[in-house]
Coordinates of C-alpha atoms in Angstrom, one line a residue:
Q19 CA -0.1 0.2 -0.3
V20 CA 1.2 4.1 -1.1
Q21 CA 0.1 6.6 1.1
L22 CA 0.8 10.3 0.2
V23 CA 0.5 12.6 3.4
E24 CA 0.4 16.2 2.8
S25 CA 0.9 19.1 5.5
G26 CA 1.8 22.8 5.5
G27 CA -1.5 24.5 5.0
G28 CA -2.9 26.9 7.0
L29 CA -4.0 30.9 6.6
V30 CA -1.8 33.6 5.1
Q31 CA -2.3 37.4 4.5
A32 CA -1.7 38.4 0.8
G33 CA 1.9 38.8 -0.3
G34 CA 3.1 36.5 2.4
S35 CA 4.5 32.7 1.4
L36 CA 3.3 29.3 2.4
T37 CA 5.4 25.9 1.9
L38 CA 3.4 22.5 1.7
S39 CA 4.6 19.0 1.8
C40 CA 3.6 15.8 0.1
A41 CA 5.6 12.6 1.6
A42 CA 4.8 9.0 -0.2
S43 CA 5.5 6.4 2.0
G44 CA 4.8 2.3 1.5
S45 CA 6.6 -0.4 -0.9
I46 CA 7.7 2.0 -3.5
F47 CA 10.1 1.4 -6.3
G48 CA 10.2 4.4 -7.8
I49 CA 8.4 8.1 -8.3
K50 CA 7.7 8.6 -12.0
A51 CA 6.1 12.1 -11.2
M52 CA 4.3 14.0 -8.6
T53 CA 1.7 17.0 -9.1
W54 CA 0.0 19.5 -7.3
H55 CA -3.2 20.3 -7.9
R56 CA -6.3 22.5 -6.3
Q57 CA -10.0 23.3 -5.9
A58 CA -11.1 26.1 -4.9
P59 CA -15.1 26.9 -4.0
G60 CA -17.0 26.8 -7.1
K61 CA -14.3 25.9 -9.4
Q62 CA -13.2 22.6 -11.2
R63 CA -9.6 20.9 -9.9
E64 CA -6.9 22.3 -11.6
L65 CA -3.1 21.1 -12.0
V66 CA -0.7 23.6 -10.4
A67 CA 2.7 22.3 -10.9
H68 CA 4.3 18.9 -11.8
I69 CA 7.9 17.6 -11.7
T70 CA 9.2 14.4 -13.5
T71 CA 11.6 11.8 -12.6
G72 CA 14.5 13.7 -14.3
G73 CA 13.5 16.9 -12.9
S74 CA 11.3 18.6 -15.5
T75 CA 9.0 21.1 -14.2
Y76 CA 5.7 22.6 -15.2
Y77 CA 4.1 25.4 -13.8
A78 CA 0.4 26.5 -14.6
D79 CA -0.1 30.0 -15.8
S80 CA -1.7 31.4 -13.4
V81 CA 1.1 30.8 -10.3
K82 CA 4.3 31.0 -12.8
G83 CA 6.8 32.8 -11.3
R84 CA 5.4 32.9 -8.2
F85 CA 5.2 28.9 -6.8
T86 CA 8.3 26.7 -7.2
I87 CA 8.4 22.3 -7.0
P88 CA 11.3 21.4 -5.3
R89 CA 11.7 17.7 -4.0
D90 CA 13.8 15.8 -1.7
N91 CA 14.4 12.4 -3.9
A92 CA 15.8 10.4 -0.1
K93 CA 13.0 11.2 1.3
N94 CA 10.3 10.5 -1.3
T95 CA 9.1 14.2 -0.4
V96 CA 7.9 16.8 -3.0
Y97 CA 7.1 20.2 -1.6
L98 CA 5.1 23.7 -3.4
Q99 CA 6.8 26.5 -2.4
M100 CA 4.2 29.4 -2.4
N101 CA 5.4 32.8 -2.8
S102 CA 3.3 36.4 -3.0
L103 CA 0.2 34.7 -2.5
K104 CA -3.4 36.3 -3.6
P105 CA -6.8 35.6 -2.4
E106 CA -7.5 33.3 -5.7
D107 CA -4.9 31.2 -4.8
T108 CA -7.1 30.1 -1.7
A109 CA -8.3 26.4 -2.2
V110 CA -7.7 22.7 -1.3
Y111 CA -4.1 21.3 -2.2
Y112 CA -4.3 17.8 -3.2
C113 CA -0.7 16.2 -4.0
Y114 CA -0.9 13.7 -7.0
A115 CA 1.7 10.9 -8.0
E116 CA 2.6 8.6 -10.0
V117 CA 5.0 4.9 -8.7
T118 CA 6.0 2.2 -9.4
V119 CA 5.7 -0.3 -6.6
Q120 CA 8.5 -3.0 -5.3
A121 CA 7.7 -6.6 -7.4
M122 CA 5.9 -4.7 -9.9
E123 CA 8.3 -2.0 -11.2
H124 CA 7.0 -2.3 -14.7
V125 CA 3.2 -1.4 -14.0
S126 CA 2.2 2.2 -12.8
Y127 CA 0.1 3.1 -9.9
A128 CA -1.4 6.3 -9.2
Y129 CA -2.1 7.9 -5.8
W130 CA -3.9 11.0 -4.1
G131 CA -3.3 12.6 -1.1
Q132 CA -5.9 13.8 1.4
G133 CA -6.1 17.5 0.4
T134 CA -4.9 20.6 2.7
Q135 CA -6.0 24.2 3.0
V136 CA -4.9 27.2 2.1
T137 CA -6.6 30.3 3.0
V138 CA -4.9 33.1 2.0
S139 CA -6.6 36.8 3.6
S140 CA -6.7 40.2 1.8

């Protein structure tokens, strides 16, 4: 069984910073990709940032230049560093990972984290 545990959400003023963490645990052979998504009230869930095994990254236009997605491979952990936060960034943030598991390295599985609330006040 693989689990993704998120942490770091909270309340912050506009212009402030916050860092989210997503730690993967279980019988993981390798992590192929990890992504961050968010869903604001009344809106569809959207892709925020993405990082591959090779280190390639992608950022949504709405967060480009403000958010980064560093990782610590030794800890199987990915972060979302959020700077210059805006009220529009208020949402539940979800971590998503594609992994291979031990003894089945040729098969990929996808998992979602439990979500963490980020609220940005004016």
